CSV table of C-alpha atoms in Angstrom, one decimal:
chain,number,residue,atom,x,y,z
A,656,UNK,CA,-21.9,87.9,-21.2
A,657,UNK,CA,-18.4,88.7,-19.7
A,658,UNK,CA,-18.0,91.7,-22.4
A,659,UNK,CA,-21.5,93.2,-22.1
A,660,UNK,CA,-20.9,92.7,-17.8
A,661,UNK,CA,-17.5,94.0,-18.2
A,662,UNK,CA,-16.1,91.1,-16.3
A,663,UNK,CA,-12.8,90.1,-16.8
A,664,UNK,CA,-12.2,86.4,-17.6
A,665,UNK,CA,-9.4,84.5,-19.7
A,666,UNK,CA,-10.9,81.2,-20.9
A,667,UNK,CA,-8.4,78.3,-21.6
A,668,UNK,CA,-10.1,75.6,-23.8
A,669,UNK,CA,-8.3,72.4,-25.5
A,670,UNK,CA,-7.7,71.2,-29.2
A,671,UNK,CA,-6.9,69.1,-31.7
A,672,UNK,CA,-2.8,68.3,-32.2
A,673,UNK,CA,-1.6,70.6,-34.9
A,674,UNK,CA,-1.0,68.3,-37.0
A,675,UNK,CA,-4.5,67.8,-37.8
A,676,UNK,CA,-6.1,70.6,-37.5
A,677,UNK,CA,-6.1,71.2,-41.7
A,678,UNK,CA,-8.6,68.8,-42.3
A,679,UNK,CA,-11.5,67.7,-41.0
A,680,UNK,CA,-11.2,66.0,-37.6
A,681,UNK,CA,-12.7,64.6,-34.8
A,682,UNK,CA,-14.0,67.1,-32.5
A,683,UNK,CA,-12.2,69.4,-34.3
A,684,UNK,CA,-13.3,73.2,-34.6
A,685,UNK,CA,-11.5,76.4,-35.4
A,686,UNK,CA,-12.5,77.8,-32.1
A,687,UNK,CA,-9.9,80.8,-32.4
A,688,UNK,CA,-12.1,82.2,-35.2
A,689,UNK,CA,-15.5,81.5,-33.5
A,690,UNK,CA,-14.3,83.1,-30.6
A,691,UNK,CA,-13.1,86.3,-32.4
A,692,UNK,CA,-16.1,88.3,-32.4
A,693,UNK,CA,-17.1,87.6,-29.0
A,694,UNK,CA,-13.6,88.2,-27.0
A,695,UNK,CA,-11.1,91.6,-26.9
A,696,UNK,CA,-8.6,88.9,-27.8
A,697,UNK,CA,-7.6,85.4,-28.7
A,698,UNK,CA,-5.3,82.8,-30.1
A,699,UNK,CA,-3.7,79.8,-30.1
A,700,UNK,CA,-0.5,78.4,-28.4
A,701,UNK,CA,1.3,77.2,-31.8
A,702,UNK,CA,5.0,77.1,-30.0
A,703,UNK,CA,6.1,76.3,-26.3
A,704,UNK,CA,8.2,79.3,-25.8
A,705,UNK,CA,5.4,81.6,-26.7
A,706,UNK,CA,3.6,80.4,-23.6
A,707,UNK,CA,4.3,82.6,-20.7
A,708,UNK,CA,4.0,85.8,-23.2
A,709,UNK,CA,0.6,84.2,-24.2
A,710,UNK,CA,-0.9,83.6,-20.5
A,711,UNK,CA,0.4,87.3,-19.7
A,712,UNK,CA,-1.2,89.1,-22.8
A,713,UNK,CA,-4.4,87.4,-21.8
A,714,UNK,CA,-4.7,88.1,-18.2
A,715,UNK,CA,-3.7,91.8,-19.1
A,716,UNK,CA,-5.9,92.6,-21.8
A,717,UNK,CA,-8.9,91.0,-19.9
A,718,UNK,CA,-8.4,92.9,-17.2
A,719,UNK,CA,-7.6,96.2,-18.8
A,720,UNK,CA,-10.8,99.1,-18.7
A,721,UNK,CA,-12.8,98.3,-20.1
A,722,UNK,CA,-12.7,94.2,-19.0
A,723,UNK,CA,-13.6,91.4,-20.6
A,724,UNK,CA,-12.7,87.9,-21.9
A,725,UNK,CA,-10.0,86.9,-23.4
A,726,UNK,CA,-9.0,82.9,-24.6
A,727,UNK,CA,-6.5,81.0,-24.8
A,728,UNK,CA,-6.3,77.5,-27.5
A,729,UNK,CA,-4.2,74.7,-26.7
A,730,UNK,CA,-3.5,72.1,-29.0
A,731,UNK,CA,-2.8,68.7,-27.5
A,732,UNK,CA,0.3,68.4,-28.5
A,733,UNK,CA,1.7,71.9,-27.5
A,734,UNK,CA,0.3,70.6,-24.1
A,735,UNK,CA,2.8,67.8,-23.7
A,736,UNK,CA,6.0,69.9,-24.7
A,737,UNK,CA,8.6,71.7,-22.4
A,738,UNK,CA,9.8,75.0,-22.5
A,739,UNK,CA,12.5,76.8,-20.3
A,740,UNK,CA,10.5,80.1,-20.2
A,741,UNK,CA,9.7,82.1,-16.8
A,742,UNK,CA,6.1,83.3,-16.5
A,743,UNK,CA,6.1,87.1,-16.9
A,744,UNK,CA,5.6,89.2,-13.9
A,745,UNK,CA,2.4,90.9,-13.8
A,746,UNK,CA,2.9,95.1,-13.2
A,747,UNK,CA,0.2,97.3,-12.0
A,748,UNK,CA,-0.7,99.5,-15.0
A,749,UNK,CA,-1.9,103.4,-13.3
A,750,UNK,CA,-4.6,105.4,-14.7
A,751,UNK,CA,-4.4,108.4,-15.7
A,752,UNK,CA,-5.1,112.0,-13.9
A,753,UNK,CA,-7.9,113.9,-15.1
A,754,UNK,CA,-7.3,116.1,-17.4
A,755,UNK,CA,-7.4,119.6,-16.1
A,756,UNK,CA,-9.2,121.9,-18.6
A,757,UNK,CA,-11.6,118.9,-18.8
A,758,UNK,CA,-12.2,119.7,-15.1
A,759,UNK,CA,-12.2,123.1,-14.4
A,760,UNK,CA,-15.0,122.9,-18.2
A,761,UNK,CA,-16.7,120.5,-15.6
A,762,UNK,CA,-16.8,122.9,-12.4
A,763,UNK,CA,-18.2,125.9,-15.0
A,764,UNK,CA,-21.4,123.0,-15.5
A,765,UNK,CA,-22.1,123.1,-12.0
A,766,UNK,CA,-21.7,126.6,-11.4
A,767,UNK,CA,-24.4,127.2,-14.0
A,768,UNK,CA,-26.5,124.0,-12.8
A,769,UNK,CA,-29.8,124.1,-10.9
A,770,UNK,CA,-30.5,120.5,-10.4
A,771,UNK,CA,-27.4,118.3,-11.2
A,772,UNK,CA,-27.9,114.6,-11.1
A,773,UNK,CA,-25.2,111.8,-10.8
A,774,UNK,CA,-25.9,108.7,-12.7
A,775,UNK,CA,-23.4,106.0,-11.2
A,776,UNK,CA,-23.0,103.1,-13.7
A,777,UNK,CA,-20.9,99.7,-13.4
A,778,UNK,CA,-18.0,101.6,-13.6
A,779,UNK,CA,-18.3,103.2,-10.3
A,780,UNK,CA,-18.2,100.1,-8.6
A,781,UNK,CA,-15.7,98.3,-10.3
A,782,UNK,CA,-12.9,100.3,-8.8
A,783,UNK,CA,-12.5,102.0,-5.6
A,784,UNK,CA,-14.6,105.5,-5.9
A,785,UNK,CA,-16.9,105.3,-3.2
A,786,UNK,CA,-15.2,107.3,-1.0
A,787,UNK,CA,-14.7,110.1,-3.7
A,788,UNK,CA,-18.7,109.9,-4.8
A,789,UNK,CA,-19.8,109.8,-1.7
A,790,UNK,CA,-18.0,113.1,-0.8
A,791,UNK,CA,-19.1,114.9,-3.7
A,792,UNK,CA,-22.4,113.9,-3.2
A,793,UNK,CA,-22.6,115.1,0.7
A,794,UNK,CA,-20.4,117.9,0.1
A,795,UNK,CA,-22.5,119.7,-2.2
A,796,UNK,CA,-25.6,117.8,-1.9
A,797,UNK,CA,-26.1,115.9,-5.6
A,798,UNK,CA,-28.7,113.7,-5.6
A,799,UNK,CA,-27.5,110.5,-7.6
A,800,UNK,CA,-29.3,107.4,-9.1
A,801,UNK,CA,-27.8,104.1,-10.0
A,802,UNK,CA,-27.9,101.5,-13.0
A,803,UNK,CA,-28.7,97.9,-11.6
A,804,UNK,CA,-24.8,97.3,-12.1
A,805,UNK,CA,-24.0,100.9,-10.5
A,806,UNK,CA,-25.9,99.7,-6.9
A,807,UNK,CA,-24.1,100.5,-4.1
A,808,UNK,CA,-21.2,103.2,-6.1
A,809,UNK,CA,-22.7,105.8,-2.9
A,810,UNK,CA,-24.9,104.1,-0.3
A,811,UNK,CA,-28.8,104.5,-0.4
A,812,UNK,CA,-29.0,105.0,2.9
A,813,UNK,CA,-27.7,108.7,1.8
A,814,UNK,CA,-30.9,111.2,2.0
A,815,UNK,CA,-29.3,112.3,-1.8
A,816,UNK,CA,-30.1,108.7,-3.1
A,817,UNK,CA,-33.1,108.2,-6.0
A,818,UNK,CA,-32.1,104.9,-5.9
A,819,UNK,CA,-32.0,103.2,-8.8
A,820,UNK,CA,-32.8,103.5,-13.0
A,821,UNK,CA,-33.1,100.8,-15.8
A,822,UNK,CA,-36.7,99.5,-16.2
A,823,UNK,CA,-38.3,99.0,-19.4
A,824,UNK,CA,-40.8,101.5,-18.7
A,825,UNK,CA,-41.3,104.8,-16.8
A,826,UNK,CA,-40.9,105.0,-13.0
A,827,UNK,CA,-40.6,106.9,-10.4
A,828,UNK,CA,-37.4,107.9,-11.0
A,829,UNK,CA,-37.7,109.5,-14.1
A,830,UNK,CA,-39.3,112.4,-12.9
A,831,UNK,CA,-35.8,113.2,-10.8
A,832,UNK,CA,-34.4,112.9,-15.0
A,833,UNK,CA,-36.3,115.0,-16.4
A,834,UNK,CA,-35.8,118.0,-14.0
A,835,UNK,CA,-31.8,117.5,-14.0
A,836,UNK,CA,-30.3,120.1,-16.2
A,837,UNK,CA,-26.9,118.3,-15.7
A,838,UNK,CA,-26.2,115.0,-15.6
A,839,UNK,CA,-22.8,113.8,-14.5
A,840,UNK,CA,-22.5,109.9,-15.7
A,841,UNK,CA,-20.1,107.8,-14.2
A,842,UNK,CA,-19.0,104.7,-15.0
A,843,UNK,CA,-22.1,104.7,-17.6
A,844,UNK,CA,-22.5,101.5,-19.1
A,845,UNK,CA,-24.8,101.6,-22.5
A,846,UNK,CA,-25.2,98.6,-22.4
A,847,UNK,CA,-27.3,98.1,-19.6
A,848,UNK,CA,-29.7,100.9,-20.2
A,849,UNK,CA,-29.8,103.2,-23.4
A,850,UNK,CA,-29.7,107.2,-23.2
A,851,UNK,CA,-32.6,107.8,-25.1
A,852,UNK,CA,-34.4,106.3,-22.5
A,853,UNK,CA,-33.8,109.3,-20.3
A,854,UNK,CA,-32.6,111.4,-22.7
A,855,UNK,CA,-35.3,111.1,-25.5
A,856,UNK,CA,-35.0,114.8,-26.8
A,857,UNK,CA,-31.2,114.7,-26.8
A,858,UNK,CA,-30.9,117.7,-25.0
A,859,UNK,CA,-29.1,116.8,-21.8
A,860,UNK,CA,-26.0,118.5,-21.0
A,861,UNK,CA,-24.0,115.4,-20.1
A,862,UNK,CA,-20.3,114.9,-18.5
A,863,UNK,CA,-18.7,111.8,-19.1
A,864,UNK,CA,-16.7,110.4,-16.3
A,865,UNK,CA,-15.0,106.9,-17.5
A,866,UNK,CA,-11.8,105.4,-17.4
A,867,UNK,CA,-13.0,105.1,-21.5
A,868,UNK,CA,-14.3,107.6,-24.1
A,869,UNK,CA,-17.9,107.8,-24.4
A,870,UNK,CA,-19.4,105.9,-27.2
A,871,UNK,CA,-20.6,107.7,-30.3
A,872,UNK,CA,-24.5,107.8,-29.4
A,873,UNK,CA,-27.2,109.9,-30.8
A,874,UNK,CA,-28.5,110.6,-27.3
A,875,UNK,CA,-25.2,110.5,-26.0
A,876,UNK,CA,-23.5,113.5,-26.7
A,877,UNK,CA,-21.5,114.4,-23.7
A,878,UNK,CA,-20.5,118.5,-23.5
A,879,UNK,CA,-17.6,117.4,-21.5
A,880,UNK,CA,-15.2,114.1,-21.1
A,881,UNK,CA,-13.0,113.2,-18.7
A,882,UNK,CA,-11.3,110.1,-19.5
A,883,UNK,CA,-9.1,109.2,-16.4
A,884,UNK,CA,-9.4,107.3,-13.0
A,885,UNK,CA,-12.8,108.1,-11.8
A,886,UNK,CA,-11.3,108.3,-7.6
A,887,UNK,CA,-9.0,110.4,-9.2
A,888,UNK,CA,-11.4,112.3,-10.6
A,889,UNK,CA,-13.8,113.3,-8.3
A,890,UNK,CA,-11.1,113.7,-5.7
A,891,UNK,CA,-9.8,116.8,-8.0
A,892,UNK,CA,-13.6,118.1,-8.4
A,893,UNK,CA,-14.0,117.8,-4.7
A,894,UNK,CA,-11.1,119.9,-4.2
A,895,UNK,CA,-12.1,122.8,-7.0
A,896,UNK,CA,-15.6,122.8,-6.5
A,897,UNK,CA,-15.4,123.5,-3.0
A,898,UNK,CA,-13.9,126.6,-3.8
A,899,UNK,CA,-17.2,127.6,-5.3
A,900,UNK,CA,-18.8,127.3,-1.7
A,901,UNK,CA,-21.9,125.8,-2.8
A,902,UNK,CA,-24.3,123.8,-2.2
A,903,UNK,CA,-27.6,123.2,-4.2
A,904,UNK,CA,-30.8,122.8,-2.8
A,905,UNK,CA,-32.8,119.4,-2.3
A,906,UNK,CA,-35.9,120.6,-2.5
A,907,UNK,CA,-36.4,119.8,-5.8
A,908,UNK,CA,-35.6,116.3,-5.7
A,909,UNK,CA,-36.7,115.3,-2.0
A,910,UNK,CA,-40.5,114.5,-2.6
A,911,UNK,CA,-39.3,112.4,-5.3
A,912,UNK,CA,-37.4,110.1,-3.1
A,913,UNK,CA,-40.1,110.3,-0.1
A,914,UNK,CA,-42.2,108.8,-3.3
A,915,UNK,CA,-39.8,106.3,-3.6
A,916,UNK,CA,-38.7,105.5,-0.2
A,917,UNK,CA,-43.2,104.9,0.4
A,918,UNK,CA,-43.1,102.5,-2.6
A,919,UNK,CA,-41.0,100.0,-1.6
A,920,UNK,CA,-42.8,100.1,1.7
A,921,UNK,CA,-45.8,99.8,0.5
A,922,UNK,CA,-45.1,96.0,-0.8
A,923,UNK,CA,-44.7,95.1,3.0
A,924,UNK,CA,-46.1,91.9,3.2
A,925,UNK,CA,-49.0,92.0,5.8
A,926,UNK,CA,-50.3,88.6,7.7
A,927,UNK,CA,-52.1,86.2,5.5
A,928,UNK,CA,-50.9,87.6,2.5
A,929,UNK,CA,-49.3,85.6,-0.5
A,930,UNK,CA,-45.8,86.0,-0.8
A,931,UNK,CA,-44.7,88.8,-3.8
A,932,UNK,CA,-41.1,89.1,-5.2
A,933,UNK,CA,-41.1,92.7,-3.7
A,934,UNK,CA,-42.8,91.8,-0.1
A,935,UNK,CA,-40.2,89.3,0.1
A,936,UNK,CA,-37.5,91.8,-0.8
A,937,UNK,CA,-38.9,94.1,1.8
A,938,UNK,CA,-38.0,91.3,4.3
A,939,UNK,CA,-35.0,89.9,3.3
A,940,UNK,CA,-33.4,93.3,3.1
A,941,UNK,CA,-34.9,94.0,7.1
A,942,UNK,CA,-32.5,90.5,8.0
A,943,UNK,CA,-29.3,91.4,5.9
A,944,UNK,CA,-26.6,93.4,7.0
A,945,UNK,CA,-25.2,96.3,4.6
A,946,UNK,CA,-21.6,94.3,4.3
A,947,UNK,CA,-24.0,91.2,3.4
A,948,UNK,CA,-24.0,90.3,-0.9
A,949,UNK,CA,-27.2,89.7,-2.7
A,950,UNK,CA,-26.7,88.0,-6.2
A,951,UNK,CA,-29.6,88.6,-8.9
A,952,UNK,CA,-30.2,86.0,-11.7
A,953,UNK,CA,-32.4,87.3,-14.4
A,954,UNK,CA,-36.2,87.5,-14.5
A,955,UNK,CA,-39.3,89.6,-13.5
A,956,UNK,CA,-37.2,89.6,-10.0
A,957,UNK,CA,-34.1,91.3,-11.4
A,958,UNK,CA,-36.2,94.4,-11.6
A,959,UNK,CA,-37.6,93.7,-8.3
A,960,UNK,CA,-34.2,93.7,-6.7
A,961,UNK,CA,-32.8,96.9,-8.6
A,962,UNK,CA,-35.6,98.8,-8.1
A,963,UNK,CA,-36.7,97.8,-4.4
A,964,UNK,CA,-33.5,96.8,-2.6
A,965,UNK,CA,-31.6,99.4,-1.3
A,966,UNK,CA,-27.9,98.8,-1.8
A,967,UNK,CA,-25.5,100.4,0.7
A,968,UNK,CA,-22.1,99.3,-0.1
A,969,UNK,CA,-20.2,99.0,-3.2
A,970,UNK,CA,-20.5,95.4,-5.0
A,971,UNK,CA,-23.5,94.8,-2.3
A,972,UNK,CA,-25.6,93.2,-4.9
A,973,UNK,CA,-24.8,92.0,-8.0
A,974,UNK,CA,-26.8,91.8,-11.3
A,975,UNK,CA,-26.1,90.8,-15.0
A,976,UNK,CA,-27.1,93.2,-17.0
A,977,UNK,CA,-25.3,93.4,-20.2
A,978,UNK,CA,-26.1,90.1,-21.9
A,979,UNK,CA,-28.6,89.5,-19.0
A,980,UNK,CA,-28.1,85.8,-18.6
A,981,UNK,CA,-30.4,83.6,-17.0
A,982,UNK,CA,-28.6,80.9,-14.7
A,983,UNK,CA,-26.2,83.8,-13.7
A,984,UNK,CA,-26.4,83.1,-9.9
A,985,UNK,CA,-26.2,80.1,-8.2
A,986,UNK,CA,-22.6,79.9,-10.3
A,987,UNK,CA,-22.2,83.1,-9.1
A,988,UNK,CA,-22.7,82.7,-5.5
A,989,UNK,CA,-20.3,79.6,-5.9
A,990,UNK,CA,-17.7,82.0,-6.9
A,991,UNK,CA,-18.0,84.4,-4.3
A,992,UNK,CA,-18.6,82.1,-1.9
A,993,UNK,CA,-14.3,80.5,-2.6
A,994,UNK,CA,-13.8,84.3,-2.8
A,995,UNK,CA,-15.6,85.4,0.6
A,996,UNK,CA,-15.8,82.8,2.4
A,997,UNK,CA,-16.7,84.9,5.5
A,998,UNK,CA,-19.2,86.9,3.8
A,999,UNK,CA,-22.9,86.1,4.1
A,1000,UNK,CA,-24.2,85.6,0.4
A,1001,UNK,CA,-28.0,85.5,-0.6
A,1002,UNK,CA,-28.3,83.9,-4.4
A,1003,UNK,CA,-32.3,85.1,-6.0
A,1004,UNK,CA,-33.9,83.3,-8.5
A,1005,UNK,CA,-36.3,82.3,-10.5
A,1006,UNK,CA,-37.7,78.9,-11.3
A,1007,UNK,CA,-36.5,78.8,-14.8
A,1008,UNK,CA,-33.1,80.3,-14.0
A,1009,UNK,CA,-32.6,77.7,-11.0
A,1010,UNK,CA,-33.4,75.1,-13.8
A,1011,UNK,CA,-30.8,76.3,-16.4
A,1012,UNK,CA,-27.9,75.7,-13.4
A,1013,UNK,CA,-29.3,73.6,-10.8
A,1014,UNK,CA,-26.8,71.1,-11.4
A,1015,UNK,CA,-24.7,73.1,-9.6
A,1016,UNK,CA,-25.8,72.6,-6.2
A,1017,UNK,CA,-23.9,69.8,-6.5
A,1018,UNK,CA,-20.9,72.0,-7.0
A,1019,UNK,CA,-21.5,74.2,-4.3
A,1020,UNK,CA,-21.7,71.1,-2.2
A,1021,UNK,CA,-18.9,69.2,-2.9
A,1022,UNK,CA,-16.5,72.8,-2.8
A,1023,UNK,CA,-18.0,73.6,0.4
A,1024,UNK,CA,-19.7,76.8,-0.8
A,1025,UNK,CA,-22.2,78.5,2.2
A,1026,UNK,CA,-24.8,80.6,0.9
A,1027,UNK,CA,-28.4,80.8,1.0
A,1028,UNK,CA,-30.7,79.9,-2.6
A,1029,UNK,CA,-34.1,81.7,-2.9
A,1030,UNK,CA,-36.2,80.2,-5.9
A,1031,UNK,CA,-39.0,82.7,-6.4
A,1032,UNK,CA,-41.7,80.1,-7.4
A,1033,UNK,CA,-44.3,80.6,-9.6
A,1034,UNK,CA,-44.1,77.7,-12.6
A,1035,UNK,CA,-43.6,80.3,-14.9
A,1036,UNK,CA,-40.9,82.2,-16.8
A,1037,UNK,CA,-42.2,85.7,-15.6
A,1038,UNK,CA,-40.2,88.1,-16.8
A,1039,UNK,CA,-41.2,86.5,-20.6
A,1040,UNK,CA,-44.6,86.5,-19.3
A,1041,UNK,CA,-45.1,89.9,-17.7
A,1042,UNK,CA,-43.4,91.7,-21.7
A,1043,UNK,CA,-45.8,89.2,-23.6
A,1044,UNK,CA,-48.6,90.0,-21.5
A,1045,UNK,CA,-48.0,93.8,-22.0
A,1046,UNK,CA,-47.2,93.9,-25.6
A,1047,UNK,CA,-49.5,91.5,-26.8
A,1048,UNK,CA,-52.2,90.7,-23.7
A,1049,UNK,CA,-51.3,87.3,-23.2
A,1050,UNK,CA,-48.5,84.4,-22.9
A,1051,UNK,CA,-47.5,81.9,-25.0
A,1052,UNK,CA,-45.2,78.7,-23.9
A,1053,UNK,CA,-43.8,80.2,-20.6
A,1054,UNK,CA,-45.6,77.9,-18.0
A,1055,UNK,CA,-43.3,75.3,-16.2
A,1056,UNK,CA,-44.1,72.2,-14.9
A,1057,UNK,CA,-41.6,72.0,-11.5
A,1058,UNK,CA,-40.4,69.2,-10.2
A,1059,UNK,CA,-40.1,68.8,-6.1
A,1060,UNK,CA,-37.8,71.4,-5.0
A,1061,UNK,CA,-38.0,70.0,-1.7
A,1062,UNK,CA,-37.5,66.4,-2.5
A,1063,UNK,CA,-34.6,67.8,-5.5
A,1064,UNK,CA,-32.2,70.0,-2.9
A,1065,UNK,CA,-32.5,67.3,-0.1
A,1066,UNK,CA,-31.1,64.3,-2.9
A,1067,UNK,CA,-28.1,66.8,-2.6
A,1068,UNK,CA,-28.4,66.8,1.3
A,1069,UNK,CA,-28.5,70.5,1.7
A,1070,UNK,CA,-31.0,71.9,3.9
A,1071,UNK,CA,-33.7,73.6,2.9
A,1072,UNK,CA,-37.0,75.8,3.8
A,1073,UNK,CA,-40.3,75.9,2.8
A,1074,UNK,CA,-41.9,79.0,4.6
A,1075,UNK,CA,-45.6,79.7,4.6
A,1076,UNK,CA,-46.2,83.0,5.8
A,1077,UNK,CA,-44.0,86.2,6.4
A,1078,UNK,CA,-42.9,85.5,10.3
A,1079,UNK,CA,-42.3,81.9,9.4
A,1080,UNK,CA,-40.1,83.6,6.2
A,1081,UNK,CA,-38.1,86.1,8.5
A,1082,UNK,CA,-37.3,83.1,11.2
A,1083,UNK,CA,-35.9,80.8,8.2
A,1084,UNK,CA,-33.7,83.6,6.8
A,1085,UNK,CA,-32.4,84.3,10.5
A,1086,UNK,CA,-31.3,81.2,11.0
A,1087,UNK,CA,-30.2,80.3,7.9
A,1088,UNK,CA,-27.9,83.1,8.0
A,1089,UNK,CA,-26.1,82.4,11.0
A,1090,UNK,CA,-26.2,79.0,10.1
A,1091,UNK,CA,-22.8,79.5,7.8
A,1092,UNK,CA,-24.5,75.9,5.3
A,1093,UNK,CA,-25.7,75.7,2.1
A,1094,UNK,CA,-30.1,76.3,2.3
A,1095,UNK,CA,-32.1,76.8,0.1
A,1096,UNK,CA,-35.8,78.6,0.3
A,1097,UNK,CA,-38.5,77.5,-2.4
A,1098,UNK,CA,-41.1,80.7,-2.1
A,1099,UNK,CA,-44.4,80.7,-4.1
A,1100,UNK,CA,-45.0,83.9,-5.2
A,1101,UNK,CA,-48.0,85.5,-7.0
A,1102,UNK,CA,-47.0,87.1,-10.3
A,1103,UNK,CA,-50.1,89.8,-10.2
A,1104,UNK,CA,-47.6,92.5,-8.3
A,1105,UNK,CA,-45.7,92.9,-11.5
A,1106,UNK,CA,-48.8,93.7,-13.8
A,1107,UNK,CA,-50.0,95.4,-10.9
A,1108,UNK,CA,-46.8,97.8,-11.1
A,1109,UNK,CA,-47.1,98.5,-15.1
A,1110,UNK,CA,-50.9,99.4,-14.7
A,1111,UNK,CA,-49.7,101.5,-12.0
A,1112,UNK,CA,-46.6,103.3,-13.7
A,1113,UNK,CA,-48.6,103.6,-16.4
A,1114,UNK,CA,-51.3,105.9,-15.2
């Protein structure tokens, strides 16, 4: 999960003593070999004097672009030994400036383009580049779309925003991708959304801007690759392209933006209407500030959050979309609360995802974490049902017999809400957000909205 979501992780595992790892032994597994395929680097401590080098190496490699997981195995006999070695000081590694020729080639492509489109991915929000990207979008009137994990790279409040791309079926935003004659992919992560989905003919002119070179891919063959710091690249692009005094026409993409906004607003809940995920999200967006954080678990609600929840600040919405692991959101909110204790945090999950890590409510309570949990409750693994019905016409093995969530939450001594209508939900959310406490919402949702969406978009 860390590797595919590009998250820096250093895992430390215990191990049996070196004197017994050559034979079958209680609780001994060859962990280093087991972890080799799924880590950027991993090793075992075989001498106490190597610890300082091993630890610094593990952290440096985990944090180096693209970030991921490293692993240190610590045998129990090594753990008892002493060393005179001192920790090795971390040093900031500066990323290279962009190549001048690659920048000039990009400017030439922009000069020839009539419908350029910026595609921002995970890398665009991982390092601070929001100002430079925003300047580029605003100065030259270039529209942009985000992957699920690239949301907030540029604010969706900008009139150039076409929101998010990444659904497994054709959405409104694909009309813009079809019309684009130049795609500038910034920190784009193929693990999130494969290019054959938006470049099926393989004929798009692509500029690749990232910390690492482009992966070889039939449907992703950049005309130009700029392997450098993203912020520095756009700082130079802004300077160089300003000399052309060119501003792109917005008439080709503004009607698409208006259709997307109208579609999002169409899900606003009316009095007496059952809760739906997109309807709840419209209420949530209205009560959350731009600097607040929404963390999404994995399930059908993830698609709605990516599609229908505008994000106006980098890392204003976190979604696991590489390996896309259910159960991500609750422990993620604990970590976020500990890292940003003054930030208001909401974590959204389906009932299935909640049950996978529900025990972390105890952790949250014990460490004093404060955030809001939204449980979208349909007694089902909703995304699996959605996909099964789209492909086979029926669902199998997806029903869940949920416990009484309110009683479960109360057993931890945690404040909870079970709103019955949109007005009550709005009031409860405002109360919970202002309370600074750990709160859980049990929200029954109607899953039929999922099937109506695919039916509508397939027309």
